[in-house]
Short mmCIF file of C-alpha atoms (C1' of nucleotides) in Angstrom, two decimals:
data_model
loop_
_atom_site.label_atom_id
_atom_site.label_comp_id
_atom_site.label_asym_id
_atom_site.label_seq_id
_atom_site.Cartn_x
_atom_site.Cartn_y
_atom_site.Cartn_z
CA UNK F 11 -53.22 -6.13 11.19
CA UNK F 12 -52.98 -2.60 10.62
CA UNK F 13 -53.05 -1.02 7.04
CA UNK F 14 -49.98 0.43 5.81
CA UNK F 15 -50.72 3.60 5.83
CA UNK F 16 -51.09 3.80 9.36
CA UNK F 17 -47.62 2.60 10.38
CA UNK F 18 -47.04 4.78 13.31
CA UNK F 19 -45.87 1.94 15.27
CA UNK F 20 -43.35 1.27 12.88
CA UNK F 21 -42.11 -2.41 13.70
CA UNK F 22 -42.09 -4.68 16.20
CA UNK F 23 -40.07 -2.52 18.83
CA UNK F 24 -40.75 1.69 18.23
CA UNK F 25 -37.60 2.81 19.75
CA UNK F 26 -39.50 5.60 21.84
CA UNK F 27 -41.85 8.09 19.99
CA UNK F 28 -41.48 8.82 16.21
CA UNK F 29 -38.26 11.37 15.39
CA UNK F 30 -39.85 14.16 12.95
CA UNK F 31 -38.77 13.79 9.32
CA UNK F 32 -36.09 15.91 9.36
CA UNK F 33 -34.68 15.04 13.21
CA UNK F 34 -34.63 11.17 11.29
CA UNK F 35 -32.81 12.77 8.24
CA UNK F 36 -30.23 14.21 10.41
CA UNK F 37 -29.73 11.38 12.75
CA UNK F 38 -28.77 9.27 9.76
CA UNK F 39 -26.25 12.14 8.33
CA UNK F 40 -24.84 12.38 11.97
CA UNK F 41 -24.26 8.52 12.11
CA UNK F 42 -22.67 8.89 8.29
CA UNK F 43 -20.57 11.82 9.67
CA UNK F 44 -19.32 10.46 12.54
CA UNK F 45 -18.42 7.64 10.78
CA UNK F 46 -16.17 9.28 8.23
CA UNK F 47 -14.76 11.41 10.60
CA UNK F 48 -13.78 9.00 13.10
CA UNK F 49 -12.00 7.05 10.12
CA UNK F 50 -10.31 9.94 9.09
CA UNK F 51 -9.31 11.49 12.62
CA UNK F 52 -9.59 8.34 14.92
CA UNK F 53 -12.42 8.91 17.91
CA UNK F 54 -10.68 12.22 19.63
CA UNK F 55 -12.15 13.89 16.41
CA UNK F 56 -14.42 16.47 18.12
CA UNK F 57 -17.95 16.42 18.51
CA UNK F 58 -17.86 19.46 16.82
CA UNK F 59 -15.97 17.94 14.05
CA UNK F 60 -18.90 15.51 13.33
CA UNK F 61 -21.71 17.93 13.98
CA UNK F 62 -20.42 20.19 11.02
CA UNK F 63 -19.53 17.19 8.65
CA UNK F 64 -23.01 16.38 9.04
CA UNK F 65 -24.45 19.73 8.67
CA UNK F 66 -26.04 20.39 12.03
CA UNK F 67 -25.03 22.37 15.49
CA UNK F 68 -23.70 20.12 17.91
CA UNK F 69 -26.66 21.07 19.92
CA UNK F 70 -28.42 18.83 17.35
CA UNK F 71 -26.37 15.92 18.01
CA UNK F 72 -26.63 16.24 21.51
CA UNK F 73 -30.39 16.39 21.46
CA UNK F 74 -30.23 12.92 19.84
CA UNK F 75 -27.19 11.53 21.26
CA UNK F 76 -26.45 12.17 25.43
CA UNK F 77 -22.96 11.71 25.04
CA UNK F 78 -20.28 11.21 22.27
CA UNK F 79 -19.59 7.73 24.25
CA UNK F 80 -23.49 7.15 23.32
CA UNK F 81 -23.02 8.23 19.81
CA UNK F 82 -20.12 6.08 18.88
CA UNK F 83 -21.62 2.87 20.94
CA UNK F 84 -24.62 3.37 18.50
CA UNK F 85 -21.84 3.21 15.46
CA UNK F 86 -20.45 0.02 17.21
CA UNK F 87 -23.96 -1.22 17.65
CA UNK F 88 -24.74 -0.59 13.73
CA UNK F 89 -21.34 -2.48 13.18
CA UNK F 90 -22.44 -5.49 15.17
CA UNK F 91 -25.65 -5.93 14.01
CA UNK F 92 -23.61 -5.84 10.20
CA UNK F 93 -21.08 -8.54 11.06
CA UNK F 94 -24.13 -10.61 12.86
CA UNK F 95 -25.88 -10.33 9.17
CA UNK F 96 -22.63 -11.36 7.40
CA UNK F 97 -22.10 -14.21 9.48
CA UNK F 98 -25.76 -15.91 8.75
CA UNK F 99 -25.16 -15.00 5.10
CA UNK F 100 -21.80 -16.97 4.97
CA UNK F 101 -23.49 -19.60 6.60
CA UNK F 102 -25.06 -20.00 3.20
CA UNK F 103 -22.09 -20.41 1.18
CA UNK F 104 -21.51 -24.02 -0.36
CA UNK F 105 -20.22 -26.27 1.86
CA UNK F 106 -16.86 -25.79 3.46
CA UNK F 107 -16.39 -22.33 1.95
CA UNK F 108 -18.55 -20.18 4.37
CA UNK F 109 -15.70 -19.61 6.59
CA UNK F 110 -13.32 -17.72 4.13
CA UNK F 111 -16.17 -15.90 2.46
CA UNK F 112 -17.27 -14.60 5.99
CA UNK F 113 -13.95 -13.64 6.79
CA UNK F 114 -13.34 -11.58 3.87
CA UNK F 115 -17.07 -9.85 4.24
CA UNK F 116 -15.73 -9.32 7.83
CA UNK F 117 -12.78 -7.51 6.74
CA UNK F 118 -14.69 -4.94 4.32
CA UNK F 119 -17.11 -3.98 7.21
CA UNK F 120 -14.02 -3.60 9.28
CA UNK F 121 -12.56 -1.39 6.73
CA UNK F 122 -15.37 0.81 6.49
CA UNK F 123 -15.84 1.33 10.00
CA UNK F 124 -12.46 1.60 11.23
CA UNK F 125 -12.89 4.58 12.75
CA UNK F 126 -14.58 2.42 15.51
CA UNK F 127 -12.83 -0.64 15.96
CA UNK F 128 -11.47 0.43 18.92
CA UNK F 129 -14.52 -0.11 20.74
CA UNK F 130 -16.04 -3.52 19.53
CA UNK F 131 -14.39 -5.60 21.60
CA UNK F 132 -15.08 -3.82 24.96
CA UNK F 133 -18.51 -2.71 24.54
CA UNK F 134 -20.68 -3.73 27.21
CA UNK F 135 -24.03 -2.80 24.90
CA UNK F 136 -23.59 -5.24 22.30
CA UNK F 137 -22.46 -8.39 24.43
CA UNK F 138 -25.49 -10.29 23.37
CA UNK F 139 -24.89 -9.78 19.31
CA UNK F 140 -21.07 -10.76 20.22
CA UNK F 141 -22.64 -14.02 21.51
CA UNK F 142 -24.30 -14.85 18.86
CA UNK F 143 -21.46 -14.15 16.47
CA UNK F 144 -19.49 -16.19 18.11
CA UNK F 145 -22.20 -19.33 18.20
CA UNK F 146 -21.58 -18.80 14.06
CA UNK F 147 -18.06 -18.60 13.72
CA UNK F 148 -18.01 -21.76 15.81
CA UNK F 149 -20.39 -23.52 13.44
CA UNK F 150 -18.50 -22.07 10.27
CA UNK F 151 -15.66 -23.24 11.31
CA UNK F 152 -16.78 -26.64 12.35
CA UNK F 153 -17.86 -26.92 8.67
CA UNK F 154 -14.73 -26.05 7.60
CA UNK F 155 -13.05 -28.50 9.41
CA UNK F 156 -14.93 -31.18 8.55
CA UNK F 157 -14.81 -30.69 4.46
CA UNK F 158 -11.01 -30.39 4.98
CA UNK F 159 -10.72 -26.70 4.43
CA UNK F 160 -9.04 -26.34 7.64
CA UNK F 161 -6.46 -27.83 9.26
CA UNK F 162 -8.23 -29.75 12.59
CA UNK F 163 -6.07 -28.52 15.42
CA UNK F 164 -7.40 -24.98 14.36
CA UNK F 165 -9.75 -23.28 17.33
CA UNK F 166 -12.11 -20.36 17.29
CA UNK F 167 -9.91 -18.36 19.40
CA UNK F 168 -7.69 -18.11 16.05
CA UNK F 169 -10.60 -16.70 14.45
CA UNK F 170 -11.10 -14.24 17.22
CA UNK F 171 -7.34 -13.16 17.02
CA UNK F 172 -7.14 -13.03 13.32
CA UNK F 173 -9.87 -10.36 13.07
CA UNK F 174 -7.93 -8.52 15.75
CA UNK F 175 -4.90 -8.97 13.29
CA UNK F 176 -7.26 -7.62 10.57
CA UNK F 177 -7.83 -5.01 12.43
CA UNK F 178 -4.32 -3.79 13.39
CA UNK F 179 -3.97 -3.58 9.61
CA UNK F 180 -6.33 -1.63 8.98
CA UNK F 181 -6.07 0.81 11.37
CA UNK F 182 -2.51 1.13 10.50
CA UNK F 183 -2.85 1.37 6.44
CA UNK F 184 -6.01 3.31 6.72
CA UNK F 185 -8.03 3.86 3.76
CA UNK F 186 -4.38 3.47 1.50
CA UNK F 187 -5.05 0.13 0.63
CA UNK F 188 -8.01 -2.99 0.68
CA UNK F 189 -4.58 -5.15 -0.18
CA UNK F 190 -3.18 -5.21 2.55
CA UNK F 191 -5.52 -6.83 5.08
CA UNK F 192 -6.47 -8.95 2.42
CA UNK F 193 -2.98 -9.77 1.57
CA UNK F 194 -2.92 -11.08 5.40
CA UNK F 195 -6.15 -13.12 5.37
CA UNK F 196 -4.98 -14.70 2.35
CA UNK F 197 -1.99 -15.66 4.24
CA UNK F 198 -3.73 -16.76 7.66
CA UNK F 199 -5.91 -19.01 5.52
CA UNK F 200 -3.26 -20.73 4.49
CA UNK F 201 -1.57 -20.79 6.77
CA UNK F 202 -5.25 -22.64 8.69
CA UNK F 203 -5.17 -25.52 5.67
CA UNK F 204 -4.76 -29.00 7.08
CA UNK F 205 -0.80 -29.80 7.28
CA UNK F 206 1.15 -32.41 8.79
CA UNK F 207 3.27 -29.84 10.57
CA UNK F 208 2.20 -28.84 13.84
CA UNK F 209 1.83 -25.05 14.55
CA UNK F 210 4.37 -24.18 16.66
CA UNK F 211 2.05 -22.47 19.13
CA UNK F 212 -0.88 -23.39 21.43
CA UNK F 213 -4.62 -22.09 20.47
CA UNK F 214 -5.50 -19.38 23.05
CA UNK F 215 -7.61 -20.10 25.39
CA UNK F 216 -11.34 -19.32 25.70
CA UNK F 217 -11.12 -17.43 28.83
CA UNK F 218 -8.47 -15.12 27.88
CA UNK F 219 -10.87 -14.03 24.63
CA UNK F 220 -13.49 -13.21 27.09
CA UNK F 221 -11.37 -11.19 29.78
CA UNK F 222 -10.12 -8.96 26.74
CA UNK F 223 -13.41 -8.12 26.02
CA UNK F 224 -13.40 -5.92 29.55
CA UNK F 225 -10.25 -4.19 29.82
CA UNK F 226 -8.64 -3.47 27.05
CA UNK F 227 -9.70 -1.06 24.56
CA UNK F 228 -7.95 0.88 21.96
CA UNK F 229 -8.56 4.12 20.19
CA UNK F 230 -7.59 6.20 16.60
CA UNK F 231 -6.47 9.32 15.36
CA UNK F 232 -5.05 10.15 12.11
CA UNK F 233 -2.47 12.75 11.48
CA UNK F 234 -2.86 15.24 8.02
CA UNK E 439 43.68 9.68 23.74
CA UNK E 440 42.38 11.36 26.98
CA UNK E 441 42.76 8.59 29.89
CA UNK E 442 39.37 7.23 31.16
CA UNK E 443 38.59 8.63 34.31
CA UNK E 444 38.35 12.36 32.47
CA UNK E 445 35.38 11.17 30.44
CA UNK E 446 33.88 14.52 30.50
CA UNK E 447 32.45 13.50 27.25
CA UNK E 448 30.81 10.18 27.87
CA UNK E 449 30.69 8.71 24.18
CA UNK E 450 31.18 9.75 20.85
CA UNK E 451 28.13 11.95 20.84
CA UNK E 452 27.39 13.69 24.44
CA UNK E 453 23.81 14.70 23.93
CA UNK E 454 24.60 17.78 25.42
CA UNK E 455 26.13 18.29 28.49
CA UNK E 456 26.25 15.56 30.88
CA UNK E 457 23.17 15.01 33.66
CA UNK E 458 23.60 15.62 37.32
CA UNK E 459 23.57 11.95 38.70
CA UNK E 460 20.03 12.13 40.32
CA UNK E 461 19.00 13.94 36.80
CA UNK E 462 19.83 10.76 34.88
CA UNK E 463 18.42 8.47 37.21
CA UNK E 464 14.88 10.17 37.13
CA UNK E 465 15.30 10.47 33.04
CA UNK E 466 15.14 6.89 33.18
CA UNK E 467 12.93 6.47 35.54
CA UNK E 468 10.12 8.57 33.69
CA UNK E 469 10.98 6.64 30.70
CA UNK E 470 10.04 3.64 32.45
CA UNK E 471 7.06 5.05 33.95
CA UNK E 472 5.90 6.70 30.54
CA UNK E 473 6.33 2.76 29.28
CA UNK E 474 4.24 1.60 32.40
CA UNK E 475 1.44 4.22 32.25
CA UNK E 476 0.97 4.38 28.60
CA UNK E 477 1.15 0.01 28.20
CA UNK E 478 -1.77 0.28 31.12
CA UNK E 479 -4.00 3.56 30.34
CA UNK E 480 -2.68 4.16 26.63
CA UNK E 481 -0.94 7.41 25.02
CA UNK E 482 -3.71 9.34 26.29
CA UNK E 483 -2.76 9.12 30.16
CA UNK E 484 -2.12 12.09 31.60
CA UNK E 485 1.34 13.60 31.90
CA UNK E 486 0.66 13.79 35.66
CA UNK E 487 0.32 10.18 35.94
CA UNK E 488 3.63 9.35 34.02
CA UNK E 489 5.58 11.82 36.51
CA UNK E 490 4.04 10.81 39.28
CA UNK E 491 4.29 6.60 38.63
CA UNK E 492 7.96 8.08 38.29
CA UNK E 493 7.76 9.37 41.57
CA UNK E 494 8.59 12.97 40.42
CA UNK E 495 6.83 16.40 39.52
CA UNK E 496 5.55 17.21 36.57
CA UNK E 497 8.27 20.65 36.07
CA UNK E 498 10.93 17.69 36.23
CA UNK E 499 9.01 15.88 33.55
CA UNK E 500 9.33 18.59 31.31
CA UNK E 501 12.79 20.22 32.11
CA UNK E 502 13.77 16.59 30.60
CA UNK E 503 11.34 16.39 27.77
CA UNK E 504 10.05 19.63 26.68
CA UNK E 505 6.53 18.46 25.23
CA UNK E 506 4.72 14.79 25.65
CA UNK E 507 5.55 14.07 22.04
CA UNK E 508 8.90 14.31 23.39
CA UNK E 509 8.66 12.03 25.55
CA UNK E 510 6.62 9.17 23.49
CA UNK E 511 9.05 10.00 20.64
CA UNK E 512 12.02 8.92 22.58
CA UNK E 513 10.14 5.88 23.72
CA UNK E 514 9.67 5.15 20.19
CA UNK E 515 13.22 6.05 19.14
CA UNK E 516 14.85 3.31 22.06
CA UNK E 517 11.95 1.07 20.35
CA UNK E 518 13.55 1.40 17.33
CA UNK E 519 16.61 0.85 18.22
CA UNK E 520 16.24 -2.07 20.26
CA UNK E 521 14.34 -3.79 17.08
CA UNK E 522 17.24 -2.48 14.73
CA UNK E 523 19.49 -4.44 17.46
CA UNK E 524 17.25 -7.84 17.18
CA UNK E 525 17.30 -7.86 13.41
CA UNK E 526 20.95 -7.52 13.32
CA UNK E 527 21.22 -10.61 16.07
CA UNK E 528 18.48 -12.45 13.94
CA UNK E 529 21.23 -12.20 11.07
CA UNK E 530 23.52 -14.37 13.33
CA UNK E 531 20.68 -17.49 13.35
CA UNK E 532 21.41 -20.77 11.72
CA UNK E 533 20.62 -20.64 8.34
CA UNK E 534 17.15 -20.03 7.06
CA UNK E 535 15.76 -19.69 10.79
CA UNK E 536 16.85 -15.40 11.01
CA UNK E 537 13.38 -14.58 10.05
CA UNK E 538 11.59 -17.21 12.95
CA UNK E 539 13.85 -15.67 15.07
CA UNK E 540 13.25 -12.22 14.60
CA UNK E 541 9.26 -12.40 14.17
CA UNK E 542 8.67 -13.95 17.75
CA UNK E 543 11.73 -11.21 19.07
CA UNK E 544 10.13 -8.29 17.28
CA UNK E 545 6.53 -9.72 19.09
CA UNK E 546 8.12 -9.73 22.58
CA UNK E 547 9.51 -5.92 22.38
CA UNK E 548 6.29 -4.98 20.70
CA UNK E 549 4.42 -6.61 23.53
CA UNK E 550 7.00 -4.75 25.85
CA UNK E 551 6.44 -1.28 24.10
CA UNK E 552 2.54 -1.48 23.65
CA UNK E 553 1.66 2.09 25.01
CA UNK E 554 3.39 3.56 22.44
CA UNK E 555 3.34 1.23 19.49
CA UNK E 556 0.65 3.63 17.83
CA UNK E 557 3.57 6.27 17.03
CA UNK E 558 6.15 3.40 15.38
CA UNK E 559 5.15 3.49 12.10
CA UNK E 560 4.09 7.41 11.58
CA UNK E 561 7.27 8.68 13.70
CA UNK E 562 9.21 10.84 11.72
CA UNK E 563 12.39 10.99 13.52
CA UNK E 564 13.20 7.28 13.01
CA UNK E 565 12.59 6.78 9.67
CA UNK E 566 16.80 6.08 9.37
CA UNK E 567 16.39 3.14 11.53
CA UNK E 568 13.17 2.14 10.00
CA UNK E 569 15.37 1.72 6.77
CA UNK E 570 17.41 -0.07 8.32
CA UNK E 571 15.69 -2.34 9.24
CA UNK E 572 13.60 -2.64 6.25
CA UNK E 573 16.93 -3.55 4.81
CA UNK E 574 17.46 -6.28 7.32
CA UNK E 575 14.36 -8.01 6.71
CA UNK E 576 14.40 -8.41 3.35
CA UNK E 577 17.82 -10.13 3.83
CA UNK E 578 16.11 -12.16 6.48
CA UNK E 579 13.80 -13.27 3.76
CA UNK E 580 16.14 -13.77 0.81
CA UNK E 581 17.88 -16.13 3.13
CA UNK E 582 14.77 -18.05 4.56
CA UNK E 583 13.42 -18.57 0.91
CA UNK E 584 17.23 -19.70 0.03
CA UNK E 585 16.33 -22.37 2.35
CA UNK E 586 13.17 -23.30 1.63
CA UNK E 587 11.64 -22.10 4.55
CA UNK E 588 9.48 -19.67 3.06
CA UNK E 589 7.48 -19.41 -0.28
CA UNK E 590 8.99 -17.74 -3.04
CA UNK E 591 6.32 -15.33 -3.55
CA UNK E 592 6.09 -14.22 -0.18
CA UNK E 593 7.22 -10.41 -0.12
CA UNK E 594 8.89 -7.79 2.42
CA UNK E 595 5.86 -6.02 2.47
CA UNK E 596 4.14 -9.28 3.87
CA UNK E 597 6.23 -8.76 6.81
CA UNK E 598 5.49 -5.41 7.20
CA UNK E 599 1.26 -6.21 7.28
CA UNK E 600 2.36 -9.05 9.55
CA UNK E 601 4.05 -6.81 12.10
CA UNK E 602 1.13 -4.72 12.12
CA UNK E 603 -1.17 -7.86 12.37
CA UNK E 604 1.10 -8.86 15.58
CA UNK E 605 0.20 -5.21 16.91
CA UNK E 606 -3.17 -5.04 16.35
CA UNK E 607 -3.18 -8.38 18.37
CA UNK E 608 -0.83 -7.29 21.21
CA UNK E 609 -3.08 -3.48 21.90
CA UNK E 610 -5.63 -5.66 22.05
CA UNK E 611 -5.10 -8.42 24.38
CA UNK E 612 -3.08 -5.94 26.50
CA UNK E 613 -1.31 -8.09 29.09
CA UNK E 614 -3.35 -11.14 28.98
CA UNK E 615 -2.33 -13.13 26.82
CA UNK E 616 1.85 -13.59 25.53
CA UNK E 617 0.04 -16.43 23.62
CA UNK E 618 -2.04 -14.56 21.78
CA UNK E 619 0.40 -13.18 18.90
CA UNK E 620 2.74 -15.86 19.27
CA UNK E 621 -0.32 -18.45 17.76
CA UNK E 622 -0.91 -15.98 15.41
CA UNK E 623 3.21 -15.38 14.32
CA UNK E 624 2.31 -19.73 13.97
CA UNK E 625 0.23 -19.61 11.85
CA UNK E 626 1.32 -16.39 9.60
CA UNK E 627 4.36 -18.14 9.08
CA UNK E 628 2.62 -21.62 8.69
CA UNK E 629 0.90 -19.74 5.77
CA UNK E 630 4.42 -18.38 4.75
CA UNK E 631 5.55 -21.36 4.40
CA UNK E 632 6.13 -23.36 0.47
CA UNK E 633 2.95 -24.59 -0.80
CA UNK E 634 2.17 -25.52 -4.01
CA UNK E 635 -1.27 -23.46 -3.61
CA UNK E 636 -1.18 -19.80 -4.65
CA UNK E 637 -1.97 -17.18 -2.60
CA UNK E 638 -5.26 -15.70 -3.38
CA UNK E 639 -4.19 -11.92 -2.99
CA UNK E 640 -1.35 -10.07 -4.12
CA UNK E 641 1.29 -8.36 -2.27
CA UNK E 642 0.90 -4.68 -1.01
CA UNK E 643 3.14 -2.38 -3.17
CA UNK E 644 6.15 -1.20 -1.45
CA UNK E 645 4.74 2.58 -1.94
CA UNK E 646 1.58 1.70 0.06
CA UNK E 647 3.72 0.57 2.93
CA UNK E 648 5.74 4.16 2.73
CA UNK E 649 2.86 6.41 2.18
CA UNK E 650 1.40 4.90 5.22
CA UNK E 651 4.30 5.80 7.58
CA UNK E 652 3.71 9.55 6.56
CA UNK E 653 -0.35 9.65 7.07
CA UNK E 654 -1.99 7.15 9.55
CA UNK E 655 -1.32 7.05 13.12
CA UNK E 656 -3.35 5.39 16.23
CA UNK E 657 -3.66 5.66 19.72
CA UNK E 658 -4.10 3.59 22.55
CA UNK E 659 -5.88 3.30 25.40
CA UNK E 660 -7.22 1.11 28.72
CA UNK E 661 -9.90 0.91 30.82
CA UNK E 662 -10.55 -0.29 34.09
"C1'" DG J 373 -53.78 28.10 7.32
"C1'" DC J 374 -52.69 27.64 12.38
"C1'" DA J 375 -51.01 26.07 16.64
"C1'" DT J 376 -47.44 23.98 18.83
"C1'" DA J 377 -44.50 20.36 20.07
"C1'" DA J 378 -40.31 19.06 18.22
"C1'" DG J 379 -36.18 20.67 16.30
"C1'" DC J 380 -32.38 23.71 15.48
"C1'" DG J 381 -27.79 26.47 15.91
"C1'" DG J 382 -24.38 28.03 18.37
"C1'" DA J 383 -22.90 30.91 22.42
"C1'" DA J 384 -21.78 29.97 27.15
"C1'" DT J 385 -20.12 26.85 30.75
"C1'" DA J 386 -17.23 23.50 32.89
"C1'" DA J 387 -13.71 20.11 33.35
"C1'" DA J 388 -9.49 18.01 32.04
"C1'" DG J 389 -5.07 18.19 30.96
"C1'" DA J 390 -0.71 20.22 28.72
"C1'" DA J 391 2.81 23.44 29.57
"C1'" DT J 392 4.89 27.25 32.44
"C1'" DC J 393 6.82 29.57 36.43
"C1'" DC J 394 9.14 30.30 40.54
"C1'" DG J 395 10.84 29.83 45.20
"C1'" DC J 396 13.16 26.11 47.57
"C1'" DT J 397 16.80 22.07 47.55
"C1'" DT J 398 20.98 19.52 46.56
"C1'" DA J 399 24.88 17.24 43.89
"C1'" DG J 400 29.27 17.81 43.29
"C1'" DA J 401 33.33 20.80 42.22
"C1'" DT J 402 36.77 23.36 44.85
"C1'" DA T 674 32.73 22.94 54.50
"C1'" DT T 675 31.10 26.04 51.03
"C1'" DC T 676 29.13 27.68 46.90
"C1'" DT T 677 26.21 27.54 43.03
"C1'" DA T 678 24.48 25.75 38.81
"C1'" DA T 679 21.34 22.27 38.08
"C1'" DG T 680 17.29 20.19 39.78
"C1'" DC T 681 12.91 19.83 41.97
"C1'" DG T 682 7.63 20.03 43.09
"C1'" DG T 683 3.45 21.51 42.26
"C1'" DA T 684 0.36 25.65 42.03
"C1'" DT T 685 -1.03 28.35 38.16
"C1'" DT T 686 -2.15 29.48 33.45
"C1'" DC T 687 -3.83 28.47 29.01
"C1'" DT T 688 -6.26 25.37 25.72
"C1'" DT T 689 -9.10 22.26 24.11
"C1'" DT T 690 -13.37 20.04 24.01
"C1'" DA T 691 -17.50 17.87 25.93
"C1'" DT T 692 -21.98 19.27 27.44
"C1'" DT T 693 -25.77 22.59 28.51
"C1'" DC T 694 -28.95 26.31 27.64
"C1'" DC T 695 -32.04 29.14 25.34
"C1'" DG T 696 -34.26 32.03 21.96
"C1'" DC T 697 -35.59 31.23 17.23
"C1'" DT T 698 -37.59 27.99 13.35
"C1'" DT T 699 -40.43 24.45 11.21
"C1'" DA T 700 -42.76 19.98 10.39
"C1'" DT T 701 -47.10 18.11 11.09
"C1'" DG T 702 -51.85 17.13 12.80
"C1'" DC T 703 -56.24 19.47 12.70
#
DNA sequence: GCATAAGCGGAATAAAGAATCCGCTTAGAT
DNA sequence: ATCTAAGCGGATTCTTTATTCCGCTTATGC
């Protein structure tokens, strides 16, 4: 094993040749950047826009980033690696309870990246961390289900559409207010507690989930 | 009373003077097309494509709508006022069922109106008929808590998230799926429903809900 | 300290799309 | 049937914004 010193194969995969100190510093500020002003402005914020919010020329972003459809699948990337994270942590939580504490951890990362929401579902990049997200939700909600937390008739497709609920909320009340989606997760939970009454709907099916993940895609702007 | 075959002045208000027969015909039909384009490709489809899915030139788009904010905002104004229409009929329900009614109505016309949805809630032109409706709803409510129907500490602005839930869930399942916000109206309103069991968060303040009208606004889009 | 590959800023370029203009066409009043 | 204001299409102009290019600067290994 290699001393410590010596890292200049940093982990397991090097992601090309080592960025300079300062390149790294600035990648990280552009990533910030663009984050903050795709929240603020939605994704037709220009590249220009995020260049100056982090403090560089755009030639500097483009030098690390091809395109701004490269730079903004790396956000969405970042984002899915997060929720993957979140996911195996809930999966900790005491039995029956990892469910709800994943999907309010979902909604904060939401929140803070809302800028980009638009693009989660259709990315092609991050397919295989989508995968195994959804292998966990399954499993959470399995738990759920069987330490009566949720009502049984409950399917994973109504976790899939309540995050895209979450995440018409947010997009809509912007960074005004952490109630709101909040508000409707309470209300979706209970709404998923075991109860005689039928819901008056089907589940969606699996298929459908998967189909939305290639066409339809949404984006944001914010007005002053 | 001037006798009915003079009706030089169509209504009450004649929006200016009246439209040369093949005028008003294309009017509609670029409204229609604007609906089309913008449910398939989002807001930012080109104003070439609306004119010609309307089968007309783009000078004819704008002799009839002077800008594209134009035209969206007089997709969201009909919006409006079809939703204004379908919370009045809600009123007519069977007691305690006017709010049912209306949520799975409002979800059809949103599903109708995707393309533009993005501009509903920011649109400053409409805010008299958002008020109006506003005021609708929360009779809706009163009366579905009168009957038991709904939990007493469920709140107007609970309908408001949900609407935006319903959205969030309609941009992004596009046409696939009429299912999709319909389960998720099910079980909203299964959560809405009396339980002994508290809610775990709050309601959103009522100012929340109006300072987002005036700041956050999103836009759609479509690929392949 | 020096050499130099890596980085940097921002002007210049290119493409897309909104809005305008103008010569030709037609509904509909007489 | 005729006349003309209202309409029409689409080439053209004007903006905006992504992307490229290039001469100057600076970490970093020796």
């Amino acid at each position: 094993m290699p001393s410590p010193s010596l890292e200049n194969q940093p982990e397991s995969a090097p992601r090309e040749k080592r960025l300079r100190r300062d390149a790294a510093a600035n990648r990280e500020r552009l990533l910030e950047a663009a984050r903050s002003v795709f929240a603020e402005h939605g994704l037709e914020a220009s590249v220009e826009d995020v260049a100056h919010a982090a403090g560089v020329g755009v030639g500097t972003l483009y030098r690390r980033f091809p395109t701004k459809d490269a730079l903004i699948a790396e956000l969405v990337r970042e984002f899915m690696e997060k929720v993957v994270t979140l996911v195996t942590e809930a999966a900790q939580s005491p039995a029956g309870r990892g469910l709800e504490t994943f999907i309010y951890a979902l909604g904060e990362v939401q929140a803070a990246n809302r800028g980009c929401l638009a693009r989660i579902w259709t990315d092609q990049t991050t397919t295989g961390l989508r995968d195994v997200y959804r292998e966990h939700i399954a499993a959470l909600l399995k738990d759920a289900k069987a330490h009566d937390a949720v009502r049984v008739d409950a399917s994973v497709t109504d976790l899939d559409i309540l995050f895209w609920s979450l995440r018409g909320i947010i997009e809509t009340t912007g960074d005004l207010s952490r109630t709101a989606w909040r508000r409707q997760a309470a209300i979706s939970l209970a709404g998923l507690r075991p109860s005689p009454i039928a819901l008056a709907d089907p589940p969606v099916a699996e298929e459908i989930i998967h189909r939305s993940r290639q066409s339809t895609l949404v984006h944001s702007e914010r007005g002053s």
